[in-house]
PDB file of C-alpha atoms in Angstrom:
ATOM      1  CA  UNK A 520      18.377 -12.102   3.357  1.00 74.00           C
ATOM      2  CA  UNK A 521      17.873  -8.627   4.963  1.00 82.00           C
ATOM      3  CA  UNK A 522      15.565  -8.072   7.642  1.00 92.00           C
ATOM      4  CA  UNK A 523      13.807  -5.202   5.496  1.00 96.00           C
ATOM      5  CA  UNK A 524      13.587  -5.346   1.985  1.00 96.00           C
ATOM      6  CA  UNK A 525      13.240  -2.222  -0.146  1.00 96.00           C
ATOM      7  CA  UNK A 526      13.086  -1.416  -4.029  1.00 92.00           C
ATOM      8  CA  UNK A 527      15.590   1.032  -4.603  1.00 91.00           C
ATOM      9  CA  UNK A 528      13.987   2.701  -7.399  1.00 91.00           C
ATOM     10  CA  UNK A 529      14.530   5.122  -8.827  1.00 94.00           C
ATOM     11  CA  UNK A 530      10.402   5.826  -9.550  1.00 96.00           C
ATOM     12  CA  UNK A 531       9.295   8.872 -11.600  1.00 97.00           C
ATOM     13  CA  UNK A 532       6.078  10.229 -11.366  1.00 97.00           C
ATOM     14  CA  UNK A 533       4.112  12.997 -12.875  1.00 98.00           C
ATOM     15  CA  UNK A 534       2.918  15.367 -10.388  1.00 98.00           C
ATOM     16  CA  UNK A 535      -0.391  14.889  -8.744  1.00 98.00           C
ATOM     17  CA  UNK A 536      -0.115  11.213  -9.095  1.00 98.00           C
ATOM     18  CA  UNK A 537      -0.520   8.636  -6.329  1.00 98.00           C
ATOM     19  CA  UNK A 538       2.781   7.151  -4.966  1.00 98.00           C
ATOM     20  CA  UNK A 539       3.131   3.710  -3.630  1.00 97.00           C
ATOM     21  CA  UNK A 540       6.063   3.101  -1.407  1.00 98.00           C
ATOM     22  CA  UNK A 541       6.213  -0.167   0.154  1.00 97.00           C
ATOM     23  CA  UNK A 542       8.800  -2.726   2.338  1.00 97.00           C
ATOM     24  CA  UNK A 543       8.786  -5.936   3.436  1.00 97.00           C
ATOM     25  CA  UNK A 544      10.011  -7.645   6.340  1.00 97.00           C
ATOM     26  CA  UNK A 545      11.060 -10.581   8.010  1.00 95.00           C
ATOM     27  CA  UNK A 546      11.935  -9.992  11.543  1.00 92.00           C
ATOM     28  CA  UNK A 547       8.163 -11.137  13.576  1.00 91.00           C
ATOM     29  CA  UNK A 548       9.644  -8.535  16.585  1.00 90.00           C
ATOM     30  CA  UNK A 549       9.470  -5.768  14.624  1.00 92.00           C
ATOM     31  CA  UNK A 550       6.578  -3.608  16.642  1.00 90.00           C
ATOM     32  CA  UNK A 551       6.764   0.038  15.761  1.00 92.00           C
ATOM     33  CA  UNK A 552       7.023   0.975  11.896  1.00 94.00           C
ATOM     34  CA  UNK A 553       8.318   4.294  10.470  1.00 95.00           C
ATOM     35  CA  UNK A 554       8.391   5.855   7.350  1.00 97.00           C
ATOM     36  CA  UNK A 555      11.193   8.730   7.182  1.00 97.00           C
ATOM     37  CA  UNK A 556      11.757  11.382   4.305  1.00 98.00           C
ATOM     38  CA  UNK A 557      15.366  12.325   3.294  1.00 97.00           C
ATOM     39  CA  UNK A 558      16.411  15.405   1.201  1.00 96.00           C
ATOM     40  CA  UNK A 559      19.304  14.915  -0.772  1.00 94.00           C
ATOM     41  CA  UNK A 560      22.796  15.222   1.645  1.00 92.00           C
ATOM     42  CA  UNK A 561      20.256  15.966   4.856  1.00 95.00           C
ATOM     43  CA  UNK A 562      19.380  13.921   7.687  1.00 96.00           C
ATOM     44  CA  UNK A 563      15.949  11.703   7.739  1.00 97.00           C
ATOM     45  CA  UNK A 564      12.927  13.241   8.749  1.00 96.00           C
ATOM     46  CA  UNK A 565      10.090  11.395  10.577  1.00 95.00           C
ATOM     47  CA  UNK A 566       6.846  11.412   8.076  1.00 96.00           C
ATOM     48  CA  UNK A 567       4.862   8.479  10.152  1.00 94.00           C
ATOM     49  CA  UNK A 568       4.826   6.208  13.082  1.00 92.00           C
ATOM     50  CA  UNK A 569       2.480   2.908  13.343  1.00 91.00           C
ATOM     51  CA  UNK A 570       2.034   1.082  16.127  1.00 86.00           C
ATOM     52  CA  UNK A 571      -0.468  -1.521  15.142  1.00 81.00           C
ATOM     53  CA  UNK A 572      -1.889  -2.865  11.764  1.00 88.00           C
ATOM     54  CA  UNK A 573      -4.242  -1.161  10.006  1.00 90.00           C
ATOM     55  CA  UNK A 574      -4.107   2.491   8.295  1.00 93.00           C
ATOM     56  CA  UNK A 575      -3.058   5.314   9.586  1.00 94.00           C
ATOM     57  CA  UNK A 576      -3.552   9.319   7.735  1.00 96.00           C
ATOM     58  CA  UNK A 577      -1.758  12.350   7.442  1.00 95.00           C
ATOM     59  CA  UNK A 578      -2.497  15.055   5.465  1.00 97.00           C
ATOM     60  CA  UNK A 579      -1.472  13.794   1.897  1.00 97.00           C
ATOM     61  CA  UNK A 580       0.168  10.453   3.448  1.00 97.00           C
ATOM     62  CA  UNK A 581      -1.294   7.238   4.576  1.00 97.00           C
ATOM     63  CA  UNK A 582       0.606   4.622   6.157  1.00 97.00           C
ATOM     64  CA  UNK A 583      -0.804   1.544   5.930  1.00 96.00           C
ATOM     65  CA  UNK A 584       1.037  -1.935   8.070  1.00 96.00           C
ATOM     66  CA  UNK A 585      -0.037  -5.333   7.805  1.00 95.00           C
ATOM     67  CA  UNK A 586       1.609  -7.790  10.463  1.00 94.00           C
ATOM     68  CA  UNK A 587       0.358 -11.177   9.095  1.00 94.00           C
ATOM     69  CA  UNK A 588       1.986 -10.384   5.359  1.00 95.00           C
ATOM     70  CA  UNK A 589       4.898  -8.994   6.979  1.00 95.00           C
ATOM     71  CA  UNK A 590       4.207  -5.713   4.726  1.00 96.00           C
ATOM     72  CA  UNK A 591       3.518  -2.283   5.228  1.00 97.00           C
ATOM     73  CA  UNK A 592       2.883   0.498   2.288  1.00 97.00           C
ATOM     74  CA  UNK A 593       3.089   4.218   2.167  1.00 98.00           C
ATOM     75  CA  UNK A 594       1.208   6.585  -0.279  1.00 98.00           C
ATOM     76  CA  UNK A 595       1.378  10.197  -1.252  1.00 98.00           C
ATOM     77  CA  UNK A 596      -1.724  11.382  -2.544  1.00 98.00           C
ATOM     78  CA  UNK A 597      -1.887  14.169  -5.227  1.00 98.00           C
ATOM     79  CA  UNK A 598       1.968  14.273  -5.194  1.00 98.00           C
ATOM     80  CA  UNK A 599       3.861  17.315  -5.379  1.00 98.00           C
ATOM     81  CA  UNK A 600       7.618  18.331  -6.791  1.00 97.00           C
ATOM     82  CA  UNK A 601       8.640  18.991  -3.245  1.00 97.00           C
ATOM     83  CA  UNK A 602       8.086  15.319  -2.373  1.00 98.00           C
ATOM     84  CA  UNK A 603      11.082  13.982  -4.175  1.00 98.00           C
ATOM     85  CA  UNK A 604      13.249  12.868  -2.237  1.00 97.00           C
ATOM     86  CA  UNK A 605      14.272   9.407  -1.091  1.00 97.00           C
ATOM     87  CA  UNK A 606      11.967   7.531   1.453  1.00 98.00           C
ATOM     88  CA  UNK A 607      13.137   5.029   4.018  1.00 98.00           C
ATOM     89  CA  UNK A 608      10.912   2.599   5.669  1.00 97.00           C
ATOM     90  CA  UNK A 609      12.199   1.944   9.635  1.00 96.00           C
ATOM     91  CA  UNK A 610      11.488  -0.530  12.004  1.00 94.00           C
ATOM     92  CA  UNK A 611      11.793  -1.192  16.030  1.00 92.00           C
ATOM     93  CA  UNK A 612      11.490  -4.074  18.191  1.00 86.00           C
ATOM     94  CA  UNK A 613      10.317  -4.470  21.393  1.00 76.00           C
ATOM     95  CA  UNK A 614      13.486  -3.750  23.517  1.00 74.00           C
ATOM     96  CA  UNK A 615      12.283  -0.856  25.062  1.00 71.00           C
ATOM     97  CA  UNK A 616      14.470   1.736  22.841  1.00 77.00           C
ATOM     98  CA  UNK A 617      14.958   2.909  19.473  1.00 80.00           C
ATOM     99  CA  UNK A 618      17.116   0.905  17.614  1.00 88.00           C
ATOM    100  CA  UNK A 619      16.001   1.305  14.390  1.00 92.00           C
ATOM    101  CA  UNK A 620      16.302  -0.983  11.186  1.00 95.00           C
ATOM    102  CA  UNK A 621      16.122   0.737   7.768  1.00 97.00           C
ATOM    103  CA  UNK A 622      15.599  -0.507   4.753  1.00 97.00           C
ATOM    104  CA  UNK A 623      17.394   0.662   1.465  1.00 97.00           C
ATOM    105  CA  UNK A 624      15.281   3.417   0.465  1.00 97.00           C
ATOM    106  CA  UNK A 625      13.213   4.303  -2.151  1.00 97.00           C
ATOM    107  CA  UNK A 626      14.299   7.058  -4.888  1.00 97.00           C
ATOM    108  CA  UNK A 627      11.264   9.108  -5.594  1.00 97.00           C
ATOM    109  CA  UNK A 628      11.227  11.891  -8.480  1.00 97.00           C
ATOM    110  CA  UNK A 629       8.336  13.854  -9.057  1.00 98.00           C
ATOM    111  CA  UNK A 630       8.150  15.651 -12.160  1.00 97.00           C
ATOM    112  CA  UNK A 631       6.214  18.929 -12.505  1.00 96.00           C
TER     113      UNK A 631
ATOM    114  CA  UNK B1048      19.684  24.496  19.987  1.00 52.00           C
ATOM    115  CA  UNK B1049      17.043  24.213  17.436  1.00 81.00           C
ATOM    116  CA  UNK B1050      17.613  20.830  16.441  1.00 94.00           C
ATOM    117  CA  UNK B1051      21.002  17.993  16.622  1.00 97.00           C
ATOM    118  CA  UNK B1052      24.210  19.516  14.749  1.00 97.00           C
ATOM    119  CA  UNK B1053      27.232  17.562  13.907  1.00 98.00           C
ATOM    120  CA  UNK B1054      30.605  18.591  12.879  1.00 98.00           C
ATOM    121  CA  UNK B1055      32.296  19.466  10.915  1.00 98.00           C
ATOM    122  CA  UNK B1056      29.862  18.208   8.098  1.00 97.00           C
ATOM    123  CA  UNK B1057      32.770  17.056   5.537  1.00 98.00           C
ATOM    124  CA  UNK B1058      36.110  15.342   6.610  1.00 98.00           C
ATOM    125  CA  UNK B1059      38.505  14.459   4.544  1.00 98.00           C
ATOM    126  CA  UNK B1060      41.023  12.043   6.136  1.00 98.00           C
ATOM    127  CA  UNK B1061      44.162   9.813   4.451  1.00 98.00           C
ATOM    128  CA  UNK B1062      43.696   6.088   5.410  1.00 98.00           C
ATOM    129  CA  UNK B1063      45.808   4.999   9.263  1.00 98.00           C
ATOM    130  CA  UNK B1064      44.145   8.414  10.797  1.00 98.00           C
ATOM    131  CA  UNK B1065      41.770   8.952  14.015  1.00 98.00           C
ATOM    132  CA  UNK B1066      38.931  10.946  13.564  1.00 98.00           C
ATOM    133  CA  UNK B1067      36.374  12.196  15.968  1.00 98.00           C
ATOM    134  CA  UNK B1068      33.241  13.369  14.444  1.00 98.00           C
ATOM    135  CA  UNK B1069      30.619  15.213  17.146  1.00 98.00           C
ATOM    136  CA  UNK B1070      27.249  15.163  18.005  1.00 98.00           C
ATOM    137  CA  UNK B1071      24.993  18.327  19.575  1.00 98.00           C
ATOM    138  CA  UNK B1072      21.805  17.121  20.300  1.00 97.00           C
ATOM    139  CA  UNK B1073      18.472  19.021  21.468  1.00 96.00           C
ATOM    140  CA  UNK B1074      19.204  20.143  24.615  1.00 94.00           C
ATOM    141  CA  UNK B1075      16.930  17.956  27.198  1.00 93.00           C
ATOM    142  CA  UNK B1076      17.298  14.803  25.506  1.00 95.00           C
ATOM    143  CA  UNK B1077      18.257  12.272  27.009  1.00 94.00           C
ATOM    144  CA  UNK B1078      18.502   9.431  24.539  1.00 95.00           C
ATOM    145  CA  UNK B1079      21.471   9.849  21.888  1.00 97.00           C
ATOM    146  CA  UNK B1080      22.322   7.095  19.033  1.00 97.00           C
ATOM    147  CA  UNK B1081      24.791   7.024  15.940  1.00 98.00           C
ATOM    148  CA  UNK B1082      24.405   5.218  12.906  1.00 98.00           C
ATOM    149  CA  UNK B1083      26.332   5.094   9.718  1.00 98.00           C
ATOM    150  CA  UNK B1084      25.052   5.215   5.850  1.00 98.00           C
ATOM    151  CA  UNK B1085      27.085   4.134   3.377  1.00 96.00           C
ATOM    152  CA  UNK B1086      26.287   5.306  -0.203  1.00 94.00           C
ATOM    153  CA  UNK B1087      22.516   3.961  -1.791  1.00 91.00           C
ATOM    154  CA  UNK B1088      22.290   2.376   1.781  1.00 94.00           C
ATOM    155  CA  UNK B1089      19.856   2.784   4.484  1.00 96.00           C
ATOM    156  CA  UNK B1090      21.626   4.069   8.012  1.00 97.00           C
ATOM    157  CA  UNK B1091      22.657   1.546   9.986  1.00 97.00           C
ATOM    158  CA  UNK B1092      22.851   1.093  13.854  1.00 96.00           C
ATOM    159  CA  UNK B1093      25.894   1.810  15.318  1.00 97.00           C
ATOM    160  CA  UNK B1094      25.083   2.819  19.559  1.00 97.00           C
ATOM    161  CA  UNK B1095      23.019   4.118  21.674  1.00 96.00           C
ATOM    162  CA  UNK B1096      23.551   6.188  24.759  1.00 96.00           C
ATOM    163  CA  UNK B1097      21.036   6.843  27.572  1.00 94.00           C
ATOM    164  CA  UNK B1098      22.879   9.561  29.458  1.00 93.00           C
ATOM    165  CA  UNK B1099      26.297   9.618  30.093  1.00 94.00           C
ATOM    166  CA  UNK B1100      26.498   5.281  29.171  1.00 92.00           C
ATOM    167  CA  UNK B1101      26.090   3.406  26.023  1.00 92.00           C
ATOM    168  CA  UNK B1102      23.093   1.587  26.456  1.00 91.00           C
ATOM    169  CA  UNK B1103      23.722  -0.989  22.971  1.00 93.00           C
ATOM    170  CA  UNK B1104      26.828  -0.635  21.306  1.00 95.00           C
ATOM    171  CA  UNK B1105      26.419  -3.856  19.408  1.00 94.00           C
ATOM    172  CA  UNK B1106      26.299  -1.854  15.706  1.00 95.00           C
ATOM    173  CA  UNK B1107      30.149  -0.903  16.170  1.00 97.00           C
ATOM    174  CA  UNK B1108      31.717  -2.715  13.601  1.00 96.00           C
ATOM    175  CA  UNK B1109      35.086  -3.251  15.402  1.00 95.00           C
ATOM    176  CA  UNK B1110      36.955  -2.189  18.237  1.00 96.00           C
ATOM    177  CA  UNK B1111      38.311   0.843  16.065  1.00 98.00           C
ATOM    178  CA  UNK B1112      35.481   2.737  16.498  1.00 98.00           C
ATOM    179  CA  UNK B1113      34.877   4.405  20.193  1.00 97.00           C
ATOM    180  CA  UNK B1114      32.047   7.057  21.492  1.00 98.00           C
ATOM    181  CA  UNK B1115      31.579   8.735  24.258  1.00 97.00           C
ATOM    182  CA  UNK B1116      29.205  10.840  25.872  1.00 97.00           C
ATOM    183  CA  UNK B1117      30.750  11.975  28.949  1.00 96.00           C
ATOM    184  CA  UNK B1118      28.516  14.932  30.505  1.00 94.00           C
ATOM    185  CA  UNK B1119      25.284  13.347  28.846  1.00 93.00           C
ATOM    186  CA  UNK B1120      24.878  15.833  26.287  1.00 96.00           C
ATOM    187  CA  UNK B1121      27.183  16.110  23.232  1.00 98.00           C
ATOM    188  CA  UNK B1122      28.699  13.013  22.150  1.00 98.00           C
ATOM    189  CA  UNK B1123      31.900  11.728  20.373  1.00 98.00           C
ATOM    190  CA  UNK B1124      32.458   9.337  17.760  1.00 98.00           C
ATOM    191  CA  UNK B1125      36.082   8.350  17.694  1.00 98.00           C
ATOM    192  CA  UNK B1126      37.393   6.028  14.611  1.00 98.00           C
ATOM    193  CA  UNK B1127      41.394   5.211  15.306  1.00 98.00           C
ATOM    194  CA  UNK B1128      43.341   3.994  11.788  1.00 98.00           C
ATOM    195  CA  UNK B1129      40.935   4.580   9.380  1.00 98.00           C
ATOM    196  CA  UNK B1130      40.119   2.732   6.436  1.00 98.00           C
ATOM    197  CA  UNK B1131      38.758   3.272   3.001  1.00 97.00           C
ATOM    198  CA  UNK B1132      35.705   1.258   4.321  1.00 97.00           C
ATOM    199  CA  UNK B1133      34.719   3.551   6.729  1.00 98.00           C
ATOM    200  CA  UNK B1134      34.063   6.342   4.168  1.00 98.00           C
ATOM    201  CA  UNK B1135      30.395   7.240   4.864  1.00 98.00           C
ATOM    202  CA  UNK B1136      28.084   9.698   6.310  1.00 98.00           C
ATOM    203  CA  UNK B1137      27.925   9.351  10.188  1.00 98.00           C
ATOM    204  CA  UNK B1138      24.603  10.186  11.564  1.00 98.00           C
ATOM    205  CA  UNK B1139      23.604  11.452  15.342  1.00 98.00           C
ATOM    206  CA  UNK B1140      20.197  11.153  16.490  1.00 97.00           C
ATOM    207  CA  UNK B1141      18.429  12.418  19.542  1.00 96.00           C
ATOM    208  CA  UNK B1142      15.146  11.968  21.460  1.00 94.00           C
ATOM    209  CA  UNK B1143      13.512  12.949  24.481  1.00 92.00           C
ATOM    210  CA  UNK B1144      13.577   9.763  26.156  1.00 87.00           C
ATOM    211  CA  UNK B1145      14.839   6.304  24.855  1.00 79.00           C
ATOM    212  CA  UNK B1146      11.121   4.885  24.405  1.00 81.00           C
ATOM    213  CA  UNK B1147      10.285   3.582  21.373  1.00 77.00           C
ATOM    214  CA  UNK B1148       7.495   5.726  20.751  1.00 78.00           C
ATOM    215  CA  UNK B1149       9.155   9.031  21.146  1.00 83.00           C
ATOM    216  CA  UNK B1150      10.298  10.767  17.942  1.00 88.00           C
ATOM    217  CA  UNK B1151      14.350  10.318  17.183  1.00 92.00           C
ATOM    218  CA  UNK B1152      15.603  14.191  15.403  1.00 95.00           C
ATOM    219  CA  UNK B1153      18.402  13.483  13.082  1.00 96.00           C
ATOM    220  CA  UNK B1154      21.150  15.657  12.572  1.00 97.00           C
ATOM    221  CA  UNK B1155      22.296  16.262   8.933  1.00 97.00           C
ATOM    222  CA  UNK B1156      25.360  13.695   9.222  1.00 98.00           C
ATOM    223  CA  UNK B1157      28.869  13.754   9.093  1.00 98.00           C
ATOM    224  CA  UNK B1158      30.028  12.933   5.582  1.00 98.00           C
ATOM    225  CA  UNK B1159      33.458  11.143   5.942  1.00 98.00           C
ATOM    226  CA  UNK B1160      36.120  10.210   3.219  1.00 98.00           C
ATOM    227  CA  UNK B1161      39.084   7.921   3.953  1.00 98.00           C
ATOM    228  CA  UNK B1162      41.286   8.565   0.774  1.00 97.00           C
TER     229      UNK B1162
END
């Protein structure tokens, strides 16, 4: 079993709908949780960083990570041609650095 | 620079070849990793460097693969007799500090074919 689990997709959406991205993990040291953003033969980009359960907002996104279900979501409100791309959900421990544990990625296509 | 560069961004090599792929990072950082992504995967760990030493470089797969980081700055992945398996893109990452709650900047990878 992999420490993160991640639906590959691919998932199509119309645009302006509301995108659910979401991983699962197993690992009980993972502390710090990450969703990145990756453009087709380009590196990740950082979208969020969580610390602690609960929600967290940006703009269009909300990260959302609960510890006792091991599970933590992303959504993309009122989503927008420019978001396709694939998303990767990230994870660190608490060794003091970044070592980072991905999971698969998610395929996202939004069509205008 | 504006952000990490690696090159050359494609490299074509035929299998039993070294290859060293490099790393720029944003000038002032100290904290430098590589990981690997192999087609429809997520990147995967490969080593991080604090400075001029590697810090963790339990994510190198065997003892084929070799980086350095000698003045602190850029950095140099090194692969000796490479094999189809190690086709993938190579990714260099770079933060301001090693903390875990400092942002990592990726660079746009290293795509490498071992034909």
């Amino acid at each position: 079993q992999k420490e993160v689990e991640q639906d590959p997709g691919p998932l199509s959406v119309p645009e302006g709908a509301i995108v659910s991205l979401n991983c699962t993990y197993s690992n009980s040291a993972f502390q710090y949780f990450m969703w990145y953003r990756q453009y087709s033969r380009k590196g990740p980009e950082l979208l969020m960083y969580t610390y602690s359960s609960g929600n967290k907002e940006d703009g269009r996104f909300t990260a959302q990570v609960d510890k006792s279900s091991k599970y933590i979501s992303l959504f993309i409100r009122d989503s927008q041609p420019s978001d396709s791309a694939t998303y990767l959900c990230a994870m660190i421990d608490s060794g003091g650095y970044q070592k980072v544990t991905f999971g698969i990625g998610t395929k996202l296509q939004v069509i205008p | 620079g504006a952000g990490v560069s690696q090159t050359p961004s494609n490299k074509v090599t035929e299998k039993g070849k070294y290859v060293e792929l490099r790393c720029d990072p944003i000038s002032g950082h100290t904290a430098l990793y590589w990981y690997r992504q192999s087609l429809g995967q997520g990147p995967e760990f490969l080593i991080y460097f604090q400075g001029t030493g590697a810090a963790d470089d339990s994510g190198l797969p065997n003892d084929r693969f070799f980086a350095v980081r000698p003045e602190g700055s850029v950095s140099t992945l090194k692969i000796q007799r490479t094999e189809r398996g190690d086709s993938a893109v190579y990714l260099c990452a770079s933060s301001r500090t090693g903390e875990e709650d400092t942002e990592a900047f990726f660079g746009q990878g290293t795509r490498l074919t071992v034909v």
